[in-house]
Coordinates of C-alpha atoms and ligand atoms in Angstrom, one line a residue:
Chain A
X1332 CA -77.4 22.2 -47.3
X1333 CA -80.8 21.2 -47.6
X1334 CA -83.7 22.5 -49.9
X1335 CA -87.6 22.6 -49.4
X1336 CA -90.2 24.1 -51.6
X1337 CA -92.3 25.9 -49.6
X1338 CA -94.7 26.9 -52.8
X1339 CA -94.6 26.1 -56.3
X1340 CA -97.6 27.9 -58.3
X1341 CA -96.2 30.3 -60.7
X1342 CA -93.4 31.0 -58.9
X1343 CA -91.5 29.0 -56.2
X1344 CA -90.5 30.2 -52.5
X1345 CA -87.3 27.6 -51.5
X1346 CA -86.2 27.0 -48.3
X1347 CA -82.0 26.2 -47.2
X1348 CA -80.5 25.1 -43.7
X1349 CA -80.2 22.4 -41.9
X1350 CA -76.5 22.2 -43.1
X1351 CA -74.9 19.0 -42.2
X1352 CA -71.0 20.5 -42.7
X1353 CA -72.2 24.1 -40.8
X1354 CA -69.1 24.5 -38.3
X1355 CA -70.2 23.5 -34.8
X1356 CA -70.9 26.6 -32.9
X1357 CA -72.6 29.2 -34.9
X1358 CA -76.3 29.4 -34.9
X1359 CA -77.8 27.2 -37.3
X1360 CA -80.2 29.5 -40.2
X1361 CA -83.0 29.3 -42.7
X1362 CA -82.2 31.1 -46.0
X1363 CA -84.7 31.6 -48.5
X1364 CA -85.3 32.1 -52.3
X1365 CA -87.5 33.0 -54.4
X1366 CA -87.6 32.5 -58.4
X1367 CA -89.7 33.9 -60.4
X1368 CA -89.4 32.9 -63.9
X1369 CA -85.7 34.6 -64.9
X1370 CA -85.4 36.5 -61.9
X1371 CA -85.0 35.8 -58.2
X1372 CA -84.4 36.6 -54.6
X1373 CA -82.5 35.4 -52.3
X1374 CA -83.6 36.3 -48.7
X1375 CA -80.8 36.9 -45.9
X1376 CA -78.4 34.5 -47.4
X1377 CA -76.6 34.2 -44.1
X1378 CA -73.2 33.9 -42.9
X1379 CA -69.9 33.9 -44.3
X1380 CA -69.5 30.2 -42.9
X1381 CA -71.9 28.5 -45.1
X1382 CA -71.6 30.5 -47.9
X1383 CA -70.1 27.8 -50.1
X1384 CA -73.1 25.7 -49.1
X1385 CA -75.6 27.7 -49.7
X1386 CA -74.3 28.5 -52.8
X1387 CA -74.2 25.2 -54.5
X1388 CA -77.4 24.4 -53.0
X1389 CA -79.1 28.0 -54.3
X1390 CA -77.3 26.8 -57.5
X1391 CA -79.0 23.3 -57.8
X1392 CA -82.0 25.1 -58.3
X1393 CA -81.6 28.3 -60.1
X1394 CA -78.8 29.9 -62.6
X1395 CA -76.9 32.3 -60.6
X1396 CA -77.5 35.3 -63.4
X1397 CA -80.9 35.1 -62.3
X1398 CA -80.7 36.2 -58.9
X1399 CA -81.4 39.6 -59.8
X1400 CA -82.2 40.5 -55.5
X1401 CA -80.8 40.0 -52.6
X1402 CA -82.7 41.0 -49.4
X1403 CA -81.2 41.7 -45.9
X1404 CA -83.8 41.8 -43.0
X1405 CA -81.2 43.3 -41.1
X1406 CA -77.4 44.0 -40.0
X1407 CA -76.6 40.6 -38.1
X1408 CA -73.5 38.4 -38.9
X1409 CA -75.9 35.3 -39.7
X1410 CA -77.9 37.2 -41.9
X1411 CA -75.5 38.7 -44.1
X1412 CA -72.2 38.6 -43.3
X1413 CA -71.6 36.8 -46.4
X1414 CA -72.4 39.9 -48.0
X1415 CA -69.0 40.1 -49.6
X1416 CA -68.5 37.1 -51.0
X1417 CA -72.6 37.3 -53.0
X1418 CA -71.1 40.9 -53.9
X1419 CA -68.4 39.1 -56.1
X1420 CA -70.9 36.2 -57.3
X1421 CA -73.7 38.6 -58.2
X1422 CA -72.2 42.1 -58.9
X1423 CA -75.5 43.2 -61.1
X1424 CA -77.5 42.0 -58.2
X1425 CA -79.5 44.9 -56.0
X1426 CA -79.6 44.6 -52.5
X1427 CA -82.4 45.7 -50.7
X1428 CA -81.9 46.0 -47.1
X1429 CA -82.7 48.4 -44.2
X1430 CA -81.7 52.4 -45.0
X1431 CA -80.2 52.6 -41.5
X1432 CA -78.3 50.3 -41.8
X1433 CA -76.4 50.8 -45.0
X1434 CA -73.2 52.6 -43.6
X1435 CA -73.0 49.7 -41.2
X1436 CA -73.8 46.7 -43.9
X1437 CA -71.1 48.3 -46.0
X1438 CA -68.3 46.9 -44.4
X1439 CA -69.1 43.3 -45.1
X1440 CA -67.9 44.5 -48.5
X1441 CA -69.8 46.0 -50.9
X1442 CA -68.1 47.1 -54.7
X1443 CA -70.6 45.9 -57.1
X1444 CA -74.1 45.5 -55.7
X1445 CA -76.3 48.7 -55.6
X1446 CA -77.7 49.5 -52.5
X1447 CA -81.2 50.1 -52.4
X1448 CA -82.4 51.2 -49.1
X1449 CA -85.6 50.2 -47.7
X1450 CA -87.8 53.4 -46.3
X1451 CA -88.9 52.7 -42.6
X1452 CA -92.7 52.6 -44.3
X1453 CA -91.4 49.7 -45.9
X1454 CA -91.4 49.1 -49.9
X1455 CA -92.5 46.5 -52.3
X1456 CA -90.6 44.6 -55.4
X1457 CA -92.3 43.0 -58.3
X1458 CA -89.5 40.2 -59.4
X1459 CA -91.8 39.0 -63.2
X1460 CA -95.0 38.6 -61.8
X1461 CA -94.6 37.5 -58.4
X1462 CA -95.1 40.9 -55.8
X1463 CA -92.9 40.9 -52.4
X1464 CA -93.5 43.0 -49.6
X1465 CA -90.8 44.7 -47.2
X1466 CA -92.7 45.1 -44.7
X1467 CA -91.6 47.0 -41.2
X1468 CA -90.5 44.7 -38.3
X1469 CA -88.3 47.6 -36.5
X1470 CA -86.7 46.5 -32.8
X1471 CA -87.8 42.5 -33.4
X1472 CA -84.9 43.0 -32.9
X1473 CA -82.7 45.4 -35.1
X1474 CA -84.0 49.2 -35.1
X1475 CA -84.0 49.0 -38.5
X1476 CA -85.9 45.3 -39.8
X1477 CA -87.9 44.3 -42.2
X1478 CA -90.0 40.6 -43.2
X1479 CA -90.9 40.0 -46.5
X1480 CA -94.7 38.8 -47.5
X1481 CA -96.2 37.4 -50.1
X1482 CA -99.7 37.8 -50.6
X1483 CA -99.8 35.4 -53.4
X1484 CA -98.0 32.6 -51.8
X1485 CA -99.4 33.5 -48.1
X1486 CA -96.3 33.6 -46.8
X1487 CA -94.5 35.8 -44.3
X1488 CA -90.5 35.5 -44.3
X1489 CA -90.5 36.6 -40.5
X1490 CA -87.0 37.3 -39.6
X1491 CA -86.1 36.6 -36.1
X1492 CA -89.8 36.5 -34.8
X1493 CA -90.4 32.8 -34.4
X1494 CA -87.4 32.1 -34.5
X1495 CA -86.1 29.1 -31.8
X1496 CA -83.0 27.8 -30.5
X1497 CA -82.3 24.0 -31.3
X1498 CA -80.3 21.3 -31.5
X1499 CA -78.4 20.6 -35.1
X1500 CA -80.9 18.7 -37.4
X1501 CA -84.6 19.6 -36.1
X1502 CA -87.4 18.7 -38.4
X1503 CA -88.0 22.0 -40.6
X1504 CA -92.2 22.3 -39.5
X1505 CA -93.4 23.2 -36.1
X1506 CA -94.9 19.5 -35.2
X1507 CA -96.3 20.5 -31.8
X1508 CA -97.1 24.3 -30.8
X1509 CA -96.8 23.3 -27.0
X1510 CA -93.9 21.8 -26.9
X1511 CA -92.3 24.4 -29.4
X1512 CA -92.6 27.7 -27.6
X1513 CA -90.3 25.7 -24.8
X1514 CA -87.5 26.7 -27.6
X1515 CA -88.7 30.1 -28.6
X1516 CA -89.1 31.7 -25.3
X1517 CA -85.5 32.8 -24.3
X1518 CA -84.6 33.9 -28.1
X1519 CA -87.7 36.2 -28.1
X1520 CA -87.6 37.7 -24.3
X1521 CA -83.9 38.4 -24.2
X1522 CA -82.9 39.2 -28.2
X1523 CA -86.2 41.2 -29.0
X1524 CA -86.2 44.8 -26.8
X1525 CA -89.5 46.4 -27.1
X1526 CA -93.3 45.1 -26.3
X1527 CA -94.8 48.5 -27.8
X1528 CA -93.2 47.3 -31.2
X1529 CA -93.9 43.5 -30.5
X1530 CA -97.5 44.4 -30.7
X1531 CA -97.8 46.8 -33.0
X1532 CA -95.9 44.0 -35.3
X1533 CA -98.9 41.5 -34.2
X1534 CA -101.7 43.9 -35.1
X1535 CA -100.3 44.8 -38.4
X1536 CA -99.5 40.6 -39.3
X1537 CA -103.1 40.0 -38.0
X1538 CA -104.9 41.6 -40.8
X1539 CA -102.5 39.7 -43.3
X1540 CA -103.5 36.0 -45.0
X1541 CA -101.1 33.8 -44.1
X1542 CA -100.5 30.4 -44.5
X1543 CA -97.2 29.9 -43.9
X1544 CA -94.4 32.0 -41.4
X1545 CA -91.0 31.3 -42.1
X1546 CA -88.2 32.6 -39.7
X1547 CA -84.5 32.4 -40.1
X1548 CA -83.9 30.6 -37.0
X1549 CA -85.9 27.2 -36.2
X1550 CA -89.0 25.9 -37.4
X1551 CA -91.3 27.2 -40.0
X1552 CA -95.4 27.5 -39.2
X1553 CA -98.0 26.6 -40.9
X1554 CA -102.1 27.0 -40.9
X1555 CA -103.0 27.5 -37.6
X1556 CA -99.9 27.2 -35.9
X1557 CA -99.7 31.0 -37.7
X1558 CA -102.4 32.1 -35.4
X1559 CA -101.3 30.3 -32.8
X1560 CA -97.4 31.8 -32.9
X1561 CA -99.2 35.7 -32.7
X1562 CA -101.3 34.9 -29.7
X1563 CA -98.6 33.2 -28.0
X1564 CA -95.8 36.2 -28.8
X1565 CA -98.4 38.8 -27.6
X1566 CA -98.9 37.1 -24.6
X1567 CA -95.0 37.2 -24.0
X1568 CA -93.0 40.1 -22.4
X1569 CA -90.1 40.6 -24.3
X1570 CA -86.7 43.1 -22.8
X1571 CA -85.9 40.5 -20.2
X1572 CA -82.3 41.7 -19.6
X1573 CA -84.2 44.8 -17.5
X1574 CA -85.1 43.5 -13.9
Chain B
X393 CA -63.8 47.9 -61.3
X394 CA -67.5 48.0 -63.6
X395 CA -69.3 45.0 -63.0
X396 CA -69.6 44.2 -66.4
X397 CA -66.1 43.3 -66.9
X398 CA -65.5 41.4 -64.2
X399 CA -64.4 37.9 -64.2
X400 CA -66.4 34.9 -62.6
X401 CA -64.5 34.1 -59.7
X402 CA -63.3 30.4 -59.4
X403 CA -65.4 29.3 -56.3
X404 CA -68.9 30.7 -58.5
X405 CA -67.0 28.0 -61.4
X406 CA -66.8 25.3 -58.9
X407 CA -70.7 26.0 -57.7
X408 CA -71.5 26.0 -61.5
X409 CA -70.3 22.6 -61.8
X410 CA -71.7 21.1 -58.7
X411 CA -74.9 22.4 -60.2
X412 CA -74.4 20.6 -63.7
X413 CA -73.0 17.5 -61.8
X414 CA -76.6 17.4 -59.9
X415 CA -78.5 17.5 -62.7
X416 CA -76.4 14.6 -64.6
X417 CA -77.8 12.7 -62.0
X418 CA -81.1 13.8 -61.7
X419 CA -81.1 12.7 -65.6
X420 CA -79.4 9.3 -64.2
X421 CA -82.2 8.8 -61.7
X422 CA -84.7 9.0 -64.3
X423 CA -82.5 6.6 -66.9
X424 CA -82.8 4.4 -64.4
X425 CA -86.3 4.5 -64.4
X426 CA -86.4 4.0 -67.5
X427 CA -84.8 0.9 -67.5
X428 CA -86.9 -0.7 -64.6
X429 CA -90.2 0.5 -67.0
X430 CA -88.5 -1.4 -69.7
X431 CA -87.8 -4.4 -67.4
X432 CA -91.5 -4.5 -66.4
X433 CA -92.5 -4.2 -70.1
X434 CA -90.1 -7.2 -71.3
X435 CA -91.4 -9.3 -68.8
X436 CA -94.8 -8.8 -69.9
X437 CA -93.9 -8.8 -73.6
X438 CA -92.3 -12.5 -73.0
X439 CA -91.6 -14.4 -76.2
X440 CA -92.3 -11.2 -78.0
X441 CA -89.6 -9.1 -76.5
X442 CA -86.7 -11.6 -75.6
X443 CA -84.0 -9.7 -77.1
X444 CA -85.2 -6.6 -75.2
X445 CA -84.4 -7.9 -71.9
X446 CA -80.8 -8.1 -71.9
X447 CA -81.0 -4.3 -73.0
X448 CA -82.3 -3.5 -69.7
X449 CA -79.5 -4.4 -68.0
X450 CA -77.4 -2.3 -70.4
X451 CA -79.6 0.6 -69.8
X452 CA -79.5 0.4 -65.7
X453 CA -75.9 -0.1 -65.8
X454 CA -75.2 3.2 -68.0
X455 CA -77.4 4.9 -65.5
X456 CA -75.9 3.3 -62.1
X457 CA -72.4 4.0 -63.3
X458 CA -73.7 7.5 -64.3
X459 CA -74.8 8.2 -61.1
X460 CA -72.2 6.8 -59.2
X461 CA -69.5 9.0 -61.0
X462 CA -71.8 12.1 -61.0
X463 CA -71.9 12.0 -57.0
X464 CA -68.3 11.6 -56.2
X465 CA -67.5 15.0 -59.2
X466 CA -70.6 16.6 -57.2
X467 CA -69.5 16.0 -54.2
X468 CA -65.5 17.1 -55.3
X469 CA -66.7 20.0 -57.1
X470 CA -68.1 21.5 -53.8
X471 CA -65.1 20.7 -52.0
X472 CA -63.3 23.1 -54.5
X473 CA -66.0 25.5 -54.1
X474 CA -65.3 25.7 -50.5
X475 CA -61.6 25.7 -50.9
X476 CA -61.8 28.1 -53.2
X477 CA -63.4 30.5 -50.9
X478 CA -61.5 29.6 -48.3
X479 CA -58.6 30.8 -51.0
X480 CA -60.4 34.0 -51.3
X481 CA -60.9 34.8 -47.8
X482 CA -57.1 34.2 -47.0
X483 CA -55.3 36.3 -50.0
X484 CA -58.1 38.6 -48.6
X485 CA -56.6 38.6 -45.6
X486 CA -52.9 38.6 -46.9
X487 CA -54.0 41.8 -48.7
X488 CA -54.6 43.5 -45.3
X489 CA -51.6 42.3 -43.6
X490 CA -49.5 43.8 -46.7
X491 CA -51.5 47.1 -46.4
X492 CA -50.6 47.2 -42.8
X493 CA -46.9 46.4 -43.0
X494 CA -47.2 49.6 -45.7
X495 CA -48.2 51.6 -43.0
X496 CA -45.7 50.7 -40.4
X497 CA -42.3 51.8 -39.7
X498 CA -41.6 49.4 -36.3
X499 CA -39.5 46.7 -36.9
X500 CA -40.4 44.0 -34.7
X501 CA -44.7 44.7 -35.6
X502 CA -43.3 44.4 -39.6
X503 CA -41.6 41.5 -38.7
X504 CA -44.8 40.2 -36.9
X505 CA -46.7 41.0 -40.1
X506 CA -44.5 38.9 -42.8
X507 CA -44.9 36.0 -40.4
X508 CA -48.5 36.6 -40.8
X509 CA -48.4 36.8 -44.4
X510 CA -45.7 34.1 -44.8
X511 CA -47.6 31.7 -43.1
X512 CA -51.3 32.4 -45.2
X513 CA -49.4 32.0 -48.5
X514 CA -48.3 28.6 -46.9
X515 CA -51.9 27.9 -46.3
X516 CA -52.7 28.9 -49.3
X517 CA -49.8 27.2 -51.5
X518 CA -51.4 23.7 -49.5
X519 CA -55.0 24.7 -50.6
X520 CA -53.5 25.3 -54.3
X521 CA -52.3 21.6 -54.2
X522 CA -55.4 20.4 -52.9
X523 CA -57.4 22.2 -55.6
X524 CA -55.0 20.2 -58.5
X525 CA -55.4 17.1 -57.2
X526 CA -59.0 17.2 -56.8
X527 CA -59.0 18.6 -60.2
X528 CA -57.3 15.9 -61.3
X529 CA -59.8 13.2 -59.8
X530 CA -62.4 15.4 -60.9
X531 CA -61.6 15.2 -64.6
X532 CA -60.9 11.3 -64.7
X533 CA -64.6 10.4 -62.8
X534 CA -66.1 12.7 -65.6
X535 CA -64.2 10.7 -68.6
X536 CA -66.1 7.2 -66.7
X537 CA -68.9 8.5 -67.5
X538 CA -68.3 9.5 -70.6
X539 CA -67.0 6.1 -71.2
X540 CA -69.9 4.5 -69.3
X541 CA -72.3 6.7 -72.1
X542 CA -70.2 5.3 -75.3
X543 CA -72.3 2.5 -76.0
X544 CA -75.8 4.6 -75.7
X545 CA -76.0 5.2 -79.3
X546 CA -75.7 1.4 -79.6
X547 CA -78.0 0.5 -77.1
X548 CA -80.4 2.8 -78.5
X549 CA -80.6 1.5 -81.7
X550 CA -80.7 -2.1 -80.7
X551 CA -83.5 -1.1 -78.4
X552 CA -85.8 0.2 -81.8
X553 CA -84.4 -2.9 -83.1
X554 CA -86.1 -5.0 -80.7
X555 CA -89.0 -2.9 -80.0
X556 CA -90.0 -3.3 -83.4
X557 CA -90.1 -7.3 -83.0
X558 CA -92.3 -6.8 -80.0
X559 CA -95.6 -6.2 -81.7
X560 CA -98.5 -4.6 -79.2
X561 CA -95.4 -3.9 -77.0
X562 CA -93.9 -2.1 -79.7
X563 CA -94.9 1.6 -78.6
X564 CA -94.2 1.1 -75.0
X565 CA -90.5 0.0 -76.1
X566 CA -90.2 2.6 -78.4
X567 CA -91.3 5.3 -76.0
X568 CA -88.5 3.7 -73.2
X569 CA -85.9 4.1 -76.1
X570 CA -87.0 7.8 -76.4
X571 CA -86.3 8.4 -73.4
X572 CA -83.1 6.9 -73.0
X573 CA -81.9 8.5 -75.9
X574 CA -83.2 11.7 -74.3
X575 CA -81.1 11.0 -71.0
X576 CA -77.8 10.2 -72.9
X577 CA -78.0 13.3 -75.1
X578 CA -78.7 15.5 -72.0
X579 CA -75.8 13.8 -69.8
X580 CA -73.1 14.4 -72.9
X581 CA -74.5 17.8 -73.0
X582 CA -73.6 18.4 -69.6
X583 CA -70.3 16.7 -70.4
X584 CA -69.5 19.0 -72.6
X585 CA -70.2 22.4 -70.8
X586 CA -68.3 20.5 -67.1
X587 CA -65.4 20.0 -69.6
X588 CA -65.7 23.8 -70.3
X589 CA -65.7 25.1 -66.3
X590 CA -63.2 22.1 -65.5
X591 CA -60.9 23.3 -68.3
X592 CA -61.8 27.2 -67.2
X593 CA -60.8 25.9 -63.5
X594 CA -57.5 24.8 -63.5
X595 CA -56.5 28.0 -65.3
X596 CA -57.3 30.2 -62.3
X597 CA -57.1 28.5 -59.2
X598 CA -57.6 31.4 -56.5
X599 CA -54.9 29.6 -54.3
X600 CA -51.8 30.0 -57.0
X601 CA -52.9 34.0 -56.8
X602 CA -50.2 36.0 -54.9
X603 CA -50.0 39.5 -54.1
X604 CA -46.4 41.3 -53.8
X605 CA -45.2 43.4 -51.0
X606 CA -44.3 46.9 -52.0
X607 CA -41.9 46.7 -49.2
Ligands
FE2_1041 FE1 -80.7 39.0 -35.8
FE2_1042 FE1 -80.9 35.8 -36.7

């Protein structure tokens, strides 16, 4: 498993993936983590398949007591279906993670970890200094979603929006927009439902500062590829499996 | 079960170590830095730092060895991460199969289940034995470099030695045996506490775990 600092002033945003030993056949994920002095979070730490991986590699970096939060954006197998197995590593860990989703999250396994659930207004968490922002992403593309900002930083962890389809080993930075959204546009028009919640998302992320958007799938953006992502999502009409 | 009392399972061990492991070598890398500074310095000390030179070699040898051994224990301890997990998931799994036979009263589905949970403790017995013998290599690559580090005590002193022979070069030399020292006591640190979580490790192998039918 690879590892990428994404930012490194006061506290440190690290990105995972590009797994070289991830079983062929399961969609290939981003999992991030943030440390903040003697507390962290790990963000939607992915599937039971490369827990071991991400594990040493979270642990190359950070002492395992100090992952005091663990985030889920949502209910899907590659985000969390680990969930069991972190419950055992980190039992004084809280989970944050979608409200309607908790009855459904729980059976991944969950004896230690307290569940917080996140309000569909969304919530915030101040780790030592650093302050992380669940912000509401509902249908892109669970009904209950979240991303997680940092205002600091100036980054959005976007979920499955941006997300892209590609082969095993693509460069982790969007190099060239154009030829990009040629993997993005099936993942967003068939797995995200709803264009009334697509651009409500867009209007609320427009008024944010952001320099970087990392999703869970695929490449992460940066500077004005940011901008460039929003106008090309709203532009997009999403629901494709309804003729 | 209260979290507070619960015991670090074997796989969060093996992760531990890989962790320790990657840092020895990080430490390694920058040993070896060390001794290409001290390289660079002898050659431009020349007369003045003749017996330094040889030392050099001593010091990027330590650190090459050093990393070679802390790569393959890395890479070993994360195989026994992932077999340890793999452990888990199974005796998991045998759990449930057990529970179900519990609940059954048909003969031919409980015979269906104890093949089922015949054949995961056979999977497991095999990952059991894999676990040893990595264990096994695992503990013999860390005594090489414990070996490799024996003579850093030496080699740090002969370095002061020579550094103070080596007049204006005398402070660079110095500052390259620092550091050296630095690296050697940080590696035998990390010795000691992969030692520990070795030592911890081969007392609680998840594979050798075995739960009993009621039936
Ligand atoms: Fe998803
Ligand atoms: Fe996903």
């Amino acid at each position: 498993m690879q590892s990428t600092h994404l930012y490194e002033k006061g506290h440190r945003w690290i990105a995972f993936g590009r797994d070289p030993r991830k079983p062929s056949g399961i969609i290939d994920t981003n999992q991030y983590l943030v440390v903040d002095g003697q507390r962290a979070l790990l963000m939607d730490p992915g599937g039971i398949e490369v827990f071991s991986a991400m594990l040493a590699a979270v642990m190359q970096l950070c002492e395992v007591d100090k992952i005091s939060d663990v985030f889920a954006s949502h209910q899907d197998p590659d985000i969390i279906s680990s969930l069991g197995l972190w419950d055992q590593t980190l039992p004084h860990a809280r989970l944050h993670a979608p409200w309607l989703w908790e009855g459904f999250l729980r059976h991944f396994g969950l004896d230690h970890m307290e569940y917080h659930g996140i309000p569909d207004e969304g919530a915030s968490l101040t780790l030592e200094h650093a302050e992380l922002q669940f912000i509401p992403a509902h249908y892109l593309h669970a009904s209950g979603n979240y991303h997680v900002y940092d205002a600091e930083a100036r980054i959005l962890m976007s979920g499955d929006v941006g997300a892209a389809l590609e082969a095993d080993g693509a460069p982790l930075f969007v190099e060239d927009f154009d030829d990009h959204t040629g993997k993005m546009q099936f993942f967003h028009q068939r797995w995200m439902p709803s264009n009334r919640a697509k651009n409500d998302w867009i209007q609320r992320v427009r008024s944010l500062d952001i320099d970087i958007m990392a999703p869970q799938h695929g490449r992460i953006f940066r500077g004005d590829d940011v901008k460039r992502f929003l106008d090309w999502f709203e532009a997009l009409e999403v629901g494709s499996a309804i003729a | 079960m209260s979290a507070d009392h619960l015991p670090t399972p074997a796989f969060v061990k093996a992760a531990t170590l890989a962790g320790h492991l990657y840092r020895m070598r990080q430490t390694a890398r920058l040993m070896s830095l060390s001794a290409s500074n001290a390289k660079g310095v002898a050659a431009r000390a020349g007369d003045k730092a003749l017996g330094f030179r040889p030392i050099t070699n001593f010091i990027a040898e330590m650190a090459s060895e050093t990393i070679l051994h802390a790569s393959r224990i890395n890479a070993l301890a994360l195989e026994v991460s992932r077999l340890s997990v793999a452990a888990l998931r199974n005796r998991d799994g045998e759990q449930r199969f057990i529970l179900a036979r519990e609940s059954l009263g048909d003969a031919s589905a409980q015979a269906f289940l104890d093949e089922q949970i015949a054949q995961s403790r056979t999977a497991r017995q095999d990952m059991g034995r894999q676990i040893q013998e990595i264990m096994q290599q695992l503990a013999s690559q860390l005594e090489q470099i414990h070996q490799a580090l024996r003579a850093s005590g030496i080699i740090v002193s002969n370095s002061r030695t020579e550094a103070s022979r080596a007049g204006d070069f005398r402070k660079y030399l110095d500052s390259i045996a620092a550091s050296v020292e630095a690296a050697a006591s940080d590696i035998q640190g990390e010795i000691v506490l992969c030692r520990r979580l070795i030592e911890a490790l081969s007392h609680d192998d998840e594979a050798n775990h075995h739960e009993q039918p009621s039936a």
